[in-house]
JSON list of N, CA and C in Angstrom, two decimals:
[
{"chain": "A", "resi": 30, "resn": "MET", "atom": "N", "xyz": [8.90, -24.56, 38.11]},
{"chain": "A", "resi": 30, "resn": "MET", "atom": "CA", "xyz": [9.51, -23.30, 38.73]},
{"chain": "A", "resi": 30, "resn": "MET", "atom": "C", "xyz": [9.89, -22.71, 37.59]},
{"chain": "A", "resi": 31, "resn": "VAL", "atom": "N", "xyz": [10.05, -21.31, 37.71]},
{"chain": "A", "resi": 31, "resn": "VAL", "atom": "CA", "xyz": [10.48, -20.44, 36.67]},
{"chain": "A", "resi": 31, "resn": "VAL", "atom": "C", "xyz": [11.71, -19.88, 36.85]},
{"chain": "A", "resi": 32, "resn": "ALA", "atom": "N", "xyz": [12.60, -19.92, 35.72]},
{"chain": "A", "resi": 32, "resn": "ALA", "atom": "CA", "xyz": [13.97, -19.45, 35.87]},
{"chain": "A", "resi": 32, "resn": "ALA", "atom": "C", "xyz": [13.80, -17.70, 36.21]},
{"chain": "A", "resi": 33, "resn": "MET", "atom": "N", "xyz": [14.84, -17.10, 36.95]},
{"chain": "A", "resi": 33, "resn": "MET", "atom": "CA", "xyz": [14.56, -15.94, 37.35]},
{"chain": "A", "resi": 33, "resn": "MET", "atom": "C", "xyz": [15.99, -15.23, 36.82]},
{"chain": "A", "resi": 34, "resn": "TYR", "atom": "N", "xyz": [15.76, -14.00, 36.27]},
{"chain": "A", "resi": 34, "resn": "TYR", "atom": "CA", "xyz": [17.04, -13.25, 35.76]},
{"chain": "A", "resi": 34, "resn": "TYR", "atom": "C", "xyz": [17.05, -11.98, 36.65]},
{"chain": "A", "resi": 35, "resn": "THR", "atom": "N", "xyz": [18.14, -11.35, 36.69]},
{"chain": "A", "resi": 35, "resn": "THR", "atom": "CA", "xyz": [18.29, -10.08, 37.46]},
{"chain": "A", "resi": 35, "resn": "THR", "atom": "C", "xyz": [18.54, -8.96, 36.43]},
{"chain": "A", "resi": 36, "resn": "ILE", "atom": "N", "xyz": [17.45, -8.20, 36.18]},
{"chain": "A", "resi": 36, "resn": "ILE", "atom": "CA", "xyz": [17.86, -7.19, 35.13]},
{"chain": "A", "resi": 36, "resn": "ILE", "atom": "C", "xyz": [17.38, -5.85, 35.76]},
{"chain": "A", "resi": 37, "resn": "ALA", "atom": "N", "xyz": [18.36, -4.93, 35.76]},
{"chain": "A", "resi": 37, "resn": "ALA", "atom": "CA", "xyz": [18.28, -3.67, 36.36]},
{"chain": "A", "resi": 37, "resn": "ALA", "atom": "C", "xyz": [18.00, -3.46, 37.83]},
{"chain": "A", "resi": 38, "resn": "GLY", "atom": "N", "xyz": [18.43, -4.59, 38.48]},
{"chain": "A", "resi": 38, "resn": "GLY", "atom": "CA", "xyz": [18.35, -4.78, 39.88]},
{"chain": "A", "resi": 38, "resn": "GLY", "atom": "C", "xyz": [17.20, -5.35, 40.40]},
{"chain": "A", "resi": 39, "resn": "ARG", "atom": "N", "xyz": [16.23, -5.88, 39.40]},
{"chain": "A", "resi": 39, "resn": "ARG", "atom": "CA", "xyz": [14.91, -6.59, 39.79]},
{"chain": "A", "resi": 39, "resn": "ARG", "atom": "C", "xyz": [15.02, -7.98, 39.26]},
{"chain": "A", "resi": 40, "resn": "GLN", "atom": "N", "xyz": [14.41, -8.89, 39.89]},
{"chain": "A", "resi": 40, "resn": "GLN", "atom": "CA", "xyz": [14.16, -10.30, 39.52]},
{"chain": "A", "resi": 40, "resn": "GLN", "atom": "C", "xyz": [12.91, -10.27, 38.42]},
{"chain": "A", "resi": 41, "resn": "VAL", "atom": "N", "xyz": [13.28, -10.76, 37.27]},
{"chain": "A", "resi": 41, "resn": "VAL", "atom": "CA", "xyz": [12.14, -10.87, 36.12]},
{"chain": "A", "resi": 41, "resn": "VAL", "atom": "C", "xyz": [12.15, -12.47, 35.73]},
{"chain": "A", "resi": 42, "resn": "GLY", "atom": "N", "xyz": [11.09, -12.95, 35.59]},
{"chain": "A", "resi": 42, "resn": "GLY", "atom": "CA", "xyz": [10.77, -14.43, 35.19]},
{"chain": "A", "resi": 42, "resn": "GLY", "atom": "C", "xyz": [10.88, -14.82, 33.86]},
{"chain": "A", "resi": 43, "resn": "SER", "atom": "N", "xyz": [11.70, -15.94, 33.43]},
{"chain": "A", "resi": 43, "resn": "SER", "atom": "CA", "xyz": [11.67, -16.06, 32.03]},
{"chain": "A", "resi": 43, "resn": "SER", "atom": "C", "xyz": [10.62, -15.81, 31.11]},
{"chain": "A", "resi": 44, "resn": "HIS", "atom": "N", "xyz": [9.34, -16.26, 31.88]},
{"chain": "A", "resi": 44, "resn": "HIS", "atom": "CA", "xyz": [8.06, -16.15, 31.12]},
{"chain": "A", "resi": 44, "resn": "HIS", "atom": "C", "xyz": [7.73, -14.63, 30.66]},
{"chain": "A", "resi": 45, "resn": "VAL", "atom": "N", "xyz": [7.94, -13.72, 31.35]},
{"chain": "A", "resi": 45, "resn": "VAL", "atom": "CA", "xyz": [7.74, -12.23, 31.27]},
{"chain": "A", "resi": 45, "resn": "VAL", "atom": "C", "xyz": [8.72, -11.96, 30.07]},
{"chain": "A", "resi": 46, "resn": "LEU", "atom": "N", "xyz": [10.02, -12.28, 30.21]},
{"chain": "A", "resi": 46, "resn": "LEU", "atom": "CA", "xyz": [10.98, -11.98, 29.12]},
{"chain": "A", "resi": 46, "resn": "LEU", "atom": "C", "xyz": [10.58, -12.45, 27.66]},
{"chain": "A", "resi": 47, "resn": "ALA", "atom": "N", "xyz": [9.81, -13.73, 27.59]},
{"chain": "A", "resi": 47, "resn": "ALA", "atom": "CA", "xyz": [9.44, -14.47, 26.55]},
{"chain": "A", "resi": 47, "resn": "ALA", "atom": "C", "xyz": [8.16, -13.67, 25.95]},
{"chain": "A", "resi": 48, "resn": "ILE", "atom": "N", "xyz": [7.36, -13.09, 26.92]},
{"chain": "A", "resi": 48, "resn": "ILE", "atom": "CA", "xyz": [6.18, -12.44, 26.30]},
{"chain": "A", "resi": 48, "resn": "ILE", "atom": "C", "xyz": [6.70, -11.06, 25.96]},
{"chain": "A", "resi": 49, "resn": "ALA", "atom": "N", "xyz": [7.68, -10.29, 26.66]},
{"chain": "A", "resi": 49, "resn": "ALA", "atom": "CA", "xyz": [8.17, -9.05, 26.11]},
{"chain": "A", "resi": 49, "resn": "ALA", "atom": "C", "xyz": [8.70, -9.28, 24.74]},
{"chain": "A", "resi": 50, "resn": "THR", "atom": "N", "xyz": [9.54, -10.17, 24.42]},
{"chain": "A", "resi": 50, "resn": "THR", "atom": "CA", "xyz": [10.31, -10.52, 23.26]},
{"chain": "A", "resi": 50, "resn": "THR", "atom": "C", "xyz": [9.24, -10.66, 22.16]},
{"chain": "A", "resi": 51, "resn": "LEU", "atom": "N", "xyz": [8.06, -11.47, 22.33]},
{"chain": "A", "resi": 51, "resn": "LEU", "atom": "CA", "xyz": [7.32, -11.72, 21.50]},
{"chain": "A", "resi": 51, "resn": "LEU", "atom": "C", "xyz": [6.56, -10.43, 21.02]},
{"chain": "A", "resi": 52, "resn": "THR", "atom": "N", "xyz": [6.07, -9.51, 22.01]},
{"chain": "A", "resi": 52, "resn": "THR", "atom": "CA", "xyz": [5.18, -8.33, 21.66]},
{"chain": "A", "resi": 52, "resn": "THR", "atom": "C", "xyz": [6.21, -7.39, 21.03]},
{"chain": "A", "resi": 53, "resn": "VAL", "atom": "N", "xyz": [7.53, -7.12, 21.52]},
{"chain": "A", "resi": 53, "resn": "VAL", "atom": "CA", "xyz": [8.22, -6.18, 20.66]},
{"chain": "A", "resi": 53, "resn": "VAL", "atom": "C", "xyz": [8.44, -6.74, 19.31]},
{"chain": "A", "resi": 54, "resn": "THR", "atom": "N", "xyz": [8.62, -7.87, 18.99]},
{"chain": "A", "resi": 54, "resn": "THR", "atom": "CA", "xyz": [8.93, -8.57, 17.67]},
{"chain": "A", "resi": 54, "resn": "THR", "atom": "C", "xyz": [7.69, -8.24, 16.61]},
{"chain": "A", "resi": 55, "resn": "ILE", "atom": "N", "xyz": [6.58, -8.70, 17.19]},
{"chain": "A", "resi": 55, "resn": "ILE", "atom": "CA", "xyz": [5.21, -8.62, 16.37]},
{"chain": "A", "resi": 55, "resn": "ILE", "atom": "C", "xyz": [4.81, -7.32, 16.14]},
{"chain": "A", "resi": 56, "resn": "GLY", "atom": "N", "xyz": [4.99, -6.38, 17.34]},
{"chain": "A", "resi": 56, "resn": "GLY", "atom": "CA", "xyz": [4.61, -4.98, 17.24]},
{"chain": "A", "resi": 56, "resn": "GLY", "atom": "C", "xyz": [5.42, -4.22, 16.06]},
{"chain": "A", "resi": 57, "resn": "GLY", "atom": "N", "xyz": [6.85, -4.52, 16.23]},
{"chain": "A", "resi": 57, "resn": "GLY", "atom": "CA", "xyz": [7.81, -3.97, 15.44]},
{"chain": "A", "resi": 57, "resn": "GLY", "atom": "C", "xyz": [7.44, -4.32, 13.87]},
{"chain": "A", "resi": 58, "resn": "ALA", "atom": "N", "xyz": [7.17, -5.45, 13.75]},
{"chain": "A", "resi": 58, "resn": "ALA", "atom": "CA", "xyz": [6.93, -5.98, 12.35]},
{"chain": "A", "resi": 58, "resn": "ALA", "atom": "C", "xyz": [5.70, -5.27, 11.72]},
{"chain": "A", "resi": 59, "resn": "PHE", "atom": "N", "xyz": [4.72, -5.12, 12.85]},
{"chain": "A", "resi": 59, "resn": "PHE", "atom": "CA", "xyz": [3.46, -4.79, 12.26]},
{"chain": "A", "resi": 59, "resn": "PHE", "atom": "C", "xyz": [3.67, -3.17, 11.95]},
{"chain": "A", "resi": 60, "resn": "LEU", "atom": "N", "xyz": [4.35, -2.57, 12.74]},
{"chain": "A", "resi": 60, "resn": "LEU", "atom": "CA", "xyz": [4.56, -0.97, 12.41]},
{"chain": "A", "resi": 60, "resn": "LEU", "atom": "C", "xyz": [5.46, -0.80, 11.27]},
{"chain": "A", "resi": 61, "resn": "ALA", "atom": "N", "xyz": [6.27, -1.65, 11.09]},
{"chain": "A", "resi": 61, "resn": "ALA", "atom": "CA", "xyz": [7.25, -1.52, 9.82]},
{"chain": "A", "resi": 61, "resn": "ALA", "atom": "C", "xyz": [6.62, -1.97, 8.44]},
{"chain": "A", "resi": 62, "resn": "THR", "atom": "N", "xyz": [5.63, -2.56, 8.55]},
{"chain": "A", "resi": 62, "resn": "THR", "atom": "CA", "xyz": [4.93, -3.10, 7.30]},
{"chain": "A", "resi": 62, "resn": "THR", "atom": "C", "xyz": [3.58, -2.47, 7.05]},
{"chain": "A", "resi": 63, "resn": "SER", "atom": "N", "xyz": [3.35, -1.41, 8.07]},
{"chain": "A", "resi": 63, "resn": "SER", "atom": "CA", "xyz": [1.89, -0.78, 7.89]},
{"chain": "A", "resi": 63, "resn": "SER", "atom": "C", "xyz": [2.12, 0.32, 6.90]},
{"chain": "A", "resi": 64, "resn": "GLY", "atom": "N", "xyz": [2.99, 1.12, 6.92]},
{"chain": "A", "resi": 64, "resn": "GLY", "atom": "CA", "xyz": [3.15, 2.23, 5.92]},
{"chain": "A", "resi": 64, "resn": "GLY", "atom": "C", "xyz": [2.27, 3.14, 5.91]},
{"chain": "A", "resi": 65, "resn": "LYS", "atom": "N", "xyz": [2.34, 4.25, 5.05]},
{"chain": "A", "resi": 65, "resn": "LYS", "atom": "CA", "xyz": [1.45, 5.16, 4.78]},
{"chain": "A", "resi": 65, "resn": "LYS", "atom": "C", "xyz": [0.22, 4.90, 3.94]},
{"chain": "A", "resi": 66, "resn": "LYS", "atom": "N", "xyz": [-0.90, 5.24, 4.41]},
{"chain": "A", "resi": 66, "resn": "LYS", "atom": "CA", "xyz": [-2.12, 4.99, 3.58]},
{"chain": "A", "resi": 66, "resn": "LYS", "atom": "C", "xyz": [-2.23, 5.87, 2.36]},
{"chain": "A", "resi": 67, "resn": "ALA", "atom": "N", "xyz": [-2.54, 5.24, 1.23]},
{"chain": "A", "resi": 67, "resn": "ALA", "atom": "CA", "xyz": [-2.63, 6.08, -0.01]},
{"chain": "A", "resi": 67, "resn": "ALA", "atom": "C", "xyz": [-3.97, 6.94, 0.17]},
{"chain": "A", "resi": 68, "resn": "GLU", "atom": "N", "xyz": [-3.55, 8.31, -0.32]},
{"chain": "A", "resi": 68, "resn": "GLU", "atom": "CA", "xyz": [-4.60, 9.20, -0.36]},
{"chain": "A", "resi": 68, "resn": "GLU", "atom": "C", "xyz": [-5.75, 8.97, -1.40]},
{"chain": "A", "resi": 69, "resn": "ALA", "atom": "N", "xyz": [-6.90, 9.26, -1.18]},
{"chain": "A", "resi": 69, "resn": "ALA", "atom": "CA", "xyz": [-7.90, 9.06, -2.04]},
{"chain": "A", "resi": 69, "resn": "ALA", "atom": "C", "xyz": [-7.91, 10.32, -3.09]},
{"chain": "A", "resi": 70, "resn": "PRO", "atom": "N", "xyz": [-8.31, 9.96, -4.22]},
{"chain": "A", "resi": 70, "resn": "PRO", "atom": "CA", "xyz": [-8.13, 11.10, -5.45]},
{"chain": "A", "resi": 70, "resn": "PRO", "atom": "C", "xyz": [-9.28, 12.18, -4.82]},
{"chain": "A", "resi": 71, "resn": "THR", "atom": "N", "xyz": [-9.08, 13.36, -5.14]},
{"chain": "A", "resi": 71, "resn": "THR", "atom": "CA", "xyz": [-9.94, 14.40, -4.87]},
{"chain": "A", "resi": 71, "resn": "THR", "atom": "C", "xyz": [-11.30, 14.53, -5.90]},
{"chain": "A", "resi": 72, "resn": "SER", "atom": "N", "xyz": [-11.01, 14.05, -7.07]},
{"chain": "A", "resi": 72, "resn": "SER", "atom": "CA", "xyz": [-11.96, 13.81, -8.02]},
{"chain": "A", "resi": 72, "resn": "SER", "atom": "C", "xyz": [-12.11, 12.79, -8.70]},
{"chain": "A", "resi": 73, "resn": "PRO", "atom": "N", "xyz": [-13.23, 12.39, -9.50]},
{"chain": "A", "resi": 73, "resn": "PRO", "atom": "CA", "xyz": [-13.17, 11.13, -10.23]},
{"chain": "A", "resi": 73, "resn": "PRO", "atom": "C", "xyz": [-12.12, 11.11, -11.59]},
{"chain": "A", "resi": 74, "resn": "PRO", "atom": "N", "xyz": [-11.72, 10.12, -11.95]},
{"chain": "A", "resi": 74, "resn": "PRO", "atom": "CA", "xyz": [-10.82, 10.25, -13.14]},
{"chain": "A", "resi": 74, "resn": "PRO", "atom": "C", "xyz": [-11.67, 10.81, -14.30]},
{"chain": "A", "resi": 75, "resn": "ILE", "atom": "N", "xyz": [-10.96, 11.46, -15.31]},
{"chain": "A", "resi": 75, "resn": "ILE", "atom": "CA", "xyz": [-11.39, 12.00, -16.47]},
{"chain": "A", "resi": 75, "resn": "ILE", "atom": "C", "xyz": [-11.02, 11.03, -17.54]},
{"chain": "A", "resi": 76, "resn": "ASN", "atom": "N", "xyz": [-12.14, 10.34, -18.13]},
{"chain": "A", "resi": 76, "resn": "ASN", "atom": "CA", "xyz": [-11.78, 9.32, -19.22]},
{"chain": "A", "resi": 76, "resn": "ASN", "atom": "C", "xyz": [-12.01, 10.03, -20.58]},
{"chain": "A", "resi": 77, "resn": "ALA", "atom": "N", "xyz": [-10.90, 10.78, -20.80]},
{"chain": "A", "resi": 77, "resn": "ALA", "atom": "CA", "xyz": [-10.98, 11.47, -22.11]},
{"chain": "A", "resi": 77, "resn": "ALA", "atom": "C", "xyz": [-10.24, 10.66, -23.17]},
{"chain": "A", "resi": 78, "resn": "LYS", "atom": "N", "xyz": [-10.59, 10.83, -24.42]},
{"chain": "A", "resi": 78, "resn": "LYS", "atom": "CA", "xyz": [-10.23, 10.04, -25.88]},
{"chain": "A", "resi": 78, "resn": "LYS", "atom": "C", "xyz": [-8.78, 10.89, -26.11]},
{"chain": "A", "resi": 79, "resn": "SER", "atom": "N", "xyz": [-8.51, 12.32, -25.68]},
{"chain": "A", "resi": 79, "resn": "SER", "atom": "CA", "xyz": [-7.38, 12.82, -26.34]},
{"chain": "A", "resi": 79, "resn": "SER", "atom": "C", "xyz": [-6.91, 13.88, -25.02]},
{"chain": "A", "resi": 80, "resn": "LYS", "atom": "N", "xyz": [-5.60, 14.21, -25.42]},
{"chain": "A", "resi": 80, "resn": "LYS", "atom": "CA", "xyz": [-5.21, 15.39, -24.25]},
{"chain": "A", "resi": 80, "resn": "LYS", "atom": "C", "xyz": [-5.90, 16.65, -24.24]},
{"chain": "A", "resi": 81, "resn": "ASP", "atom": "N", "xyz": [-6.35, 17.06, -25.43]},
{"chain": "A", "resi": 81, "resn": "ASP", "atom": "CA", "xyz": [-7.18, 18.24, -25.58]},
{"chain": "A", "resi": 81, "resn": "ASP", "atom": "C", "xyz": [-8.47, 18.08, -25.05]},
{"chain": "A", "resi": 82, "resn": "GLU", "atom": "N", "xyz": [-9.07, 16.88, -24.99]},
{"chain": "A", "resi": 82, "resn": "GLU", "atom": "CA", "xyz": [-10.50, 16.94, -24.50]},
{"chain": "A", "resi": 82, "resn": "GLU", "atom": "C", "xyz": [-10.14, 16.86, -22.87]},
{"chain": "A", "resi": 83, "resn": "GLU", "atom": "N", "xyz": [-9.05, 16.18, -22.51]},
{"chain": "A", "resi": 83, "resn": "GLU", "atom": "CA", "xyz": [-8.79, 16.15, -21.06]},
{"chain": "A", "resi": 83, "resn": "GLU", "atom": "C", "xyz": [-8.42, 17.62, -20.42]},
{"chain": "A", "resi": 84, "resn": "SER", "atom": "N", "xyz": [-7.52, 18.33, -21.36]},
{"chain": "A", "resi": 84, "resn": "SER", "atom": "CA", "xyz": [-7.33, 19.86, -20.89]},
{"chain": "A", "resi": 84, "resn": "SER", "atom": "C", "xyz": [-8.71, 20.62, -20.74]},
{"chain": "A", "resi": 85, "resn": "PHE", "atom": "N", "xyz": [-9.71, 20.46, -21.73]},
{"chain": "A", "resi": 85, "resn": "PHE", "atom": "CA", "xyz": [-10.73, 21.27, -21.89]},
{"chain": "A", "resi": 85, "resn": "PHE", "atom": "C", "xyz": [-11.72, 20.86, -20.58]},
{"chain": "A", "resi": 86, "resn": "VAL", "atom": "N", "xyz": [-11.69, 19.73, -20.30]},
{"chain": "A", "resi": 86, "resn": "VAL", "atom": "CA", "xyz": [-12.56, 19.19, -19.24]},
{"chain": "A", "resi": 86, "resn": "VAL", "atom": "C", "xyz": [-12.09, 19.86, -17.78]},
{"chain": "A", "resi": 87, "resn": "LYS", "atom": "N", "xyz": [-10.71, 19.64, -17.68]},
{"chain": "A", "resi": 87, "resn": "LYS", "atom": "CA", "xyz": [-10.07, 20.15, -16.31]},
{"chain": "A", "resi": 87, "resn": "LYS", "atom": "C", "xyz": [-10.23, 21.91, -16.31]},
{"chain": "A", "resi": 88, "resn": "GLU", "atom": "N", "xyz": [-10.12, 22.58, -17.30]},
{"chain": "A", "resi": 88, "resn": "GLU", "atom": "CA", "xyz": [-10.50, 23.84, -17.45]},
{"chain": "A", "resi": 88, "resn": "GLU", "atom": "C", "xyz": [-11.69, 24.40, -17.12]},
{"chain": "A", "resi": 89, "resn": "TYR", "atom": "N", "xyz": [-12.88, 23.62, -17.71]},
{"chain": "A", "resi": 89, "resn": "TYR", "atom": "CA", "xyz": [-14.12, 23.74, -17.40]},
{"chain": "A", "resi": 89, "resn": "TYR", "atom": "C", "xyz": [-14.42, 23.55, -15.95]},
{"chain": "A", "resi": 90, "resn": "ILE", "atom": "N", "xyz": [-13.90, 22.49, -15.29]},
{"chain": "A", "resi": 90, "resn": "ILE", "atom": "CA", "xyz": [-14.21, 22.17, -13.88]},
{"chain": "A", "resi": 90, "resn": "ILE", "atom": "C", "xyz": [-13.41, 23.24, -13.03]},
{"chain": "A", "resi": 91, "resn": "ASN", "atom": "N", "xyz": [-12.18, 23.78, -13.47]},
{"chain": "A", "resi": 91, "resn": "ASN", "atom": "CA", "xyz": [-11.69, 24.77, -12.67]},
{"chain": "A", "resi": 91, "resn": "ASN", "atom": "C", "xyz": [-12.42, 26.01, -12.77]},
{"chain": "A", "resi": 92, "resn": "LYS", "atom": "N", "xyz": [-12.93, 26.37, -13.94]},
{"chain": "A", "resi": 92, "resn": "LYS", "atom": "CA", "xyz": [-13.81, 27.73, -13.94]},
{"chain": "A", "resi": 92, "resn": "LYS", "atom": "C", "xyz": [-15.14, 27.60, -13.27]},
{"chain": "A", "resi": 93, "resn": "ALA", "atom": "N", "xyz": [-15.70, 26.39, -13.35]},
{"chain": "A", "resi": 93, "resn": "ALA", "atom": "CA", "xyz": [-16.88, 26.26, -12.35]},
{"chain": "A", "resi": 93, "resn": "ALA", "atom": "C", "xyz": [-16.59, 26.26, -11.07]},
{"chain": "A", "resi": 94, "resn": "ALA", "atom": "N", "xyz": [-15.56, 25.91, -10.57]},
{"chain": "A", "resi": 94, "resn": "ALA", "atom": "CA", "xyz": [-15.04, 25.64, -9.01]},
{"chain": "A", "resi": 94, "resn": "ALA", "atom": "C", "xyz": [-14.73, 27.23, -8.69]},
{"chain": "A", "resi": 95, "resn": "GLU", "atom": "N", "xyz": [-14.34, 27.94, -9.71]},
{"chain": "A", "resi": 95, "resn": "GLU", "atom": "CA", "xyz": [-14.08, 29.38, -9.19]},
{"chain": "A", "resi": 95, "resn": "GLU", "atom": "C", "xyz": [-15.35, 30.29, -9.26]},
{"chain": "A", "resi": 96, "resn": "LYS", "atom": "N", "xyz": [-16.22, 29.79, -10.09]},
{"chain": "A", "resi": 96, "resn": "LYS", "atom": "CA", "xyz": [-17.67, 30.46, -10.02]},
{"chain": "A", "resi": 96, "resn": "LYS", "atom": "C", "xyz": [-18.26, 30.21, -8.68]},
{"chain": "A", "resi": 97, "resn": "VAL", "atom": "N", "xyz": [-18.30, 29.02, -8.34]},
{"chain": "A", "resi": 97, "resn": "VAL", "atom": "CA", "xyz": [-18.97, 28.57, -7.09]},
{"chain": "A", "resi": 97, "resn": "VAL", "atom": "C", "xyz": [-18.32, 29.23, -5.83]},
{"chain": "A", "resi": 98, "resn": "GLN", "atom": "N", "xyz": [-16.97, 29.45, -5.86]},
{"chain": "A", "resi": 98, "resn": "GLN", "atom": "CA", "xyz": [-16.17, 29.88, -4.79]},
{"chain": "A", "resi": 98, "resn": "GLN", "atom": "C", "xyz": [-16.39, 31.57, -4.76]},
{"chain": "A", "resi": 99, "resn": "GLY", "atom": "N", "xyz": [-16.81, 32.11, -5.82]},
{"chain": "A", "resi": 99, "resn": "GLY", "atom": "CA", "xyz": [-17.01, 33.58, -5.99]},
{"chain": "A", "resi": 99, "resn": "GLY", "atom": "C", "xyz": [-16.01, 34.36, -6.26]},
{"chain": "A", "resi": 100, "resn": "LYS", "atom": "N", "xyz": [-15.00, 33.81, -7.04]},
{"chain": "A", "resi": 100, "resn": "LYS", "atom": "CA", "xyz": [-13.91, 34.35, -7.52]},
{"chain": "A", "resi": 100, "resn": "LYS", "atom": "C", "xyz": [-14.07, 35.12, -8.75]}
]
């Protein structure tokens, strides 16, 4: 036999309460630990040996992108 509880005027079995408790606990833990996904970088990393080289490459890429877009 199942123990019955009266909740909000309705008879609810103990097994239903146990399943609801486990579902809420596991679901809440999953949502709490999932977090936001990391965004993928929009371009590959620039493996420059110096800051000057890196700035030159970035400037070149920006100018090439402007030329393609017709600016």
